């Protein structure tokens, strides 16, 4: 399935809790991305990373944090500062940069209890 | 502000009908253009793309799209849809601007094809 795995498939967050979404890839792609998908709004870029140990904010980075310690992994933490975290989160990769074809993972649905 | 518009949020067709989904963007510079598709229960995947050259591009499953630069459009077409084309379709535009590049997705169009 494209070499990108996301876990868990469903995640529940309690008020005030930080949660971390996993994204792993075995495509040997340099760049990785996190998107948030809401009904009727398409995909919005949260963070992206073009190389290890470097990442950039996207359009809606507030309330989120990331790390890129390994080429294969790009975890996303949804912090308590994110006031509306309920959404479908998609991880994607490209071989090199943002303008190339994106390869998507299966997604994680985050729900707030 | 830079934006990508998909004109129809929901489209319902019968099998064998022709399909055209609109996509317009607001940016005057160099672009890469994409259509992605999300079938029920599956990953988002590339349907077709335009980087340069022939503005009429062909993708998988009989889809095609035409880049009309003067109209800032990249409409998706298929002459005869099938029930298996039921999915959500996203247009995406990569806007190149010096050292700052931006990829914007449209809101998506849900297509339902009835047998």
XYZ file of C-alpha atoms in Angstrom:
228
model
C 0.000 0.000 0.000
C 2.492 2.612 -1.135
C 4.976 2.079 1.667
C 3.449 4.644 4.035
C 1.900 3.512 7.277
C -0.020 5.598 9.749
C -1.082 4.528 13.176
C -3.407 4.301 14.855
C -6.339 4.254 12.452
C -8.577 5.880 15.074
C -7.429 7.950 18.030
C -9.401 9.450 20.864
C -8.201 12.477 22.754
C -9.380 13.743 26.078
C -9.546 17.445 26.867
C -6.124 18.859 27.703
C -4.275 15.827 26.434
C -1.457 15.715 23.890
C -1.592 12.868 21.386
C 0.939 11.709 18.824
C 0.147 10.343 15.379
C 2.678 8.090 13.752
C 3.814 8.174 10.123
C 6.444 5.798 8.767
C 7.616 5.368 5.174
C 9.862 2.895 3.407
C 9.896 4.675 0.045
C 13.235 6.362 0.779
C 11.588 9.712 0.062
C 13.268 12.816 1.407
C 10.202 14.942 2.039
C 7.274 14.231 4.341
C 4.077 16.155 5.009
C 1.140 16.296 7.388
C -2.271 17.392 6.185
C -5.557 17.868 7.916
C -8.711 16.956 5.997
C -12.054 18.429 7.036
C -15.317 17.936 5.161
C -15.776 20.573 2.484
C -12.333 22.084 3.031
C -9.996 19.795 1.192
C -6.511 19.214 2.563
C -4.622 21.840 4.520
C -0.896 21.608 5.178
C 0.122 21.480 8.838
C 3.889 20.867 8.703
C 6.404 19.539 6.236
C 9.979 18.343 6.310
C 12.312 18.194 3.344
C 15.271 16.661 5.168
C 16.060 15.040 8.472
C 16.241 17.411 11.440
C 14.505 20.181 9.527
C 10.818 21.053 9.211
C 8.677 24.006 8.244
C 5.268 25.260 9.310
C 2.446 24.931 6.856
C -0.765 26.931 6.733
C -2.306 25.680 9.985
C 0.595 24.788 12.289
C -0.818 26.316 15.474
C -1.489 23.671 18.106
C 0.672 21.058 16.396
C 4.303 19.989 16.653
C 6.514 17.590 14.699
C 9.952 16.045 14.723
C 12.079 14.455 12.012
C 14.869 12.534 13.690
C 14.892 9.770 11.086
C 14.266 9.840 7.358
C 11.575 7.179 7.696
C 9.541 8.794 10.444
C 7.623 12.051 10.847
C 5.377 11.953 13.940
C 2.779 14.638 14.534
C 1.762 15.723 18.028
C -1.613 17.345 18.482
C -1.256 19.475 21.575
C -3.875 20.736 23.998
C -3.486 24.143 22.333
C -5.284 22.815 19.249
C -8.860 23.753 20.069
C -10.555 21.893 17.243
C -8.543 18.721 16.682
C -11.312 16.471 15.397
C -10.333 15.701 11.793
C -8.799 13.170 9.446
C -5.009 13.451 9.384
C -3.050 12.417 6.324
C 0.669 11.879 6.033
C 2.301 12.137 2.630
C 5.734 11.934 1.048
C 7.467 13.137 -2.094
C 10.827 12.021 -3.437
C 12.302 15.511 -3.133
C 10.129 18.572 -2.890
C 6.626 19.936 -2.548
C 5.956 20.264 -6.280
C 6.191 16.557 -7.011
C 3.522 13.875 -6.887
C 2.440 13.226 -3.319
C 2.124 9.683 -1.967
C -0.419 9.399 0.813
C -0.828 7.136 3.790
C -4.167 5.658 4.906
C -4.845 8.392 7.455
C -5.694 8.649 11.153
C -9.070 9.855 12.368
C -8.793 11.832 15.589
C -11.828 12.271 17.765
C -12.189 14.288 20.942
C -13.964 12.743 23.917
C -4.938 35.552 -2.010
C -3.913 32.382 -3.776
C -6.726 29.845 -3.959
C -8.034 26.771 -5.738
C -11.744 26.448 -6.485
C -13.660 23.329 -7.358
C -17.038 24.391 -8.601
C -19.107 21.388 -7.643
C -19.045 19.861 -4.196
C -21.376 16.989 -5.108
C -22.068 15.468 -8.504
C -24.486 12.639 -9.215
C -24.402 10.858 -12.565
C -25.741 7.738 -14.165
C -23.371 5.221 -15.682
C -22.210 6.111 -19.200
C -22.805 9.814 -18.637
C -19.972 12.225 -19.392
C -18.116 13.920 -16.574
C -16.459 17.284 -16.272
C -15.227 18.583 -12.932
C -14.073 22.158 -12.800
C -10.907 23.455 -11.168
C -9.784 27.064 -11.230
C -6.912 28.701 -9.427
C -5.854 32.252 -8.714
C -2.139 32.672 -9.408
C -0.356 34.178 -12.384
C 2.994 32.432 -12.087
C 4.350 28.976 -12.861
C 2.256 26.064 -11.649
C 2.216 22.297 -11.439
C -1.302 20.862 -11.557
C -2.683 17.663 -10.095
C -5.878 15.712 -9.745
C -6.024 13.223 -6.897
C -8.776 10.705 -6.219
C -9.926 9.045 -3.019
C -12.009 5.924 -3.579
C -14.126 4.759 -0.628
C -11.874 3.163 1.965
C -8.696 3.729 -0.026
C -5.723 6.087 0.095
C -5.637 9.323 -1.823
C -3.835 8.605 -5.065
C -2.707 10.502 -8.140
C -5.108 10.508 -11.076
C -3.057 12.709 -13.404
C -0.708 15.667 -13.411
C 0.550 18.484 -15.592
C 4.025 19.964 -15.272
C 4.750 21.202 -18.796
C 4.256 20.362 -22.476
C 0.976 19.202 -24.018
C -1.789 20.878 -22.010
C -4.069 17.882 -22.534
C -2.951 15.187 -20.152
C -4.236 11.669 -19.780
C -4.401 9.792 -16.529
C -5.460 6.443 -15.226
C -8.865 4.851 -15.821
C -9.706 6.945 -18.892
C -9.540 10.335 -17.193
C -8.037 13.368 -18.869
C -7.595 17.027 -17.997
C -6.863 20.147 -19.978
C -4.750 23.017 -18.729
C -6.048 26.313 -20.125
C -3.543 28.893 -18.946
C -5.601 31.896 -20.046
C -8.508 30.683 -17.948
C -6.408 29.467 -14.999
C -8.283 26.190 -15.269
C -7.504 22.482 -15.134
C -10.797 20.694 -15.631
C -11.078 16.938 -15.298
C -13.056 14.951 -17.869
C -14.170 11.444 -18.621
C -16.406 10.634 -21.592
C -18.294 7.764 -19.945
C -18.282 7.180 -16.195
C -18.638 3.862 -14.433
C -20.026 2.957 -11.043
C -16.433 2.332 -9.906
C -15.624 6.025 -10.470
C -17.613 6.867 -7.353
C -15.054 8.733 -5.247
C -13.934 12.125 -4.031
C -11.772 14.117 -6.428
C -9.305 16.802 -5.405
C -7.604 19.347 -7.606
C -4.225 20.600 -6.334
C -2.051 23.415 -7.609
C 1.619 23.904 -6.835
C 2.463 27.599 -7.128
C 6.122 28.429 -7.644
C 7.278 31.797 -6.355
C 11.030 32.249 -6.016
C 12.096 30.515 -2.843
C 8.571 30.235 -1.500
C 6.441 27.554 -3.067
C 2.897 26.714 -2.068
C 0.713 23.684 -2.716
C -3.013 24.302 -2.366
C -5.777 21.710 -2.568
C -9.319 22.408 -3.634
C -12.211 21.523 -1.345
C -12.971 18.352 -3.278
C -15.883 17.060 -5.354
C -17.821 13.985 -4.306
C -18.929 12.000 -7.328
C -21.650 9.381 -7.038
C -22.326 7.214 -10.081
C -25.543 5.244 -10.138
C -25.785 2.009 -12.132
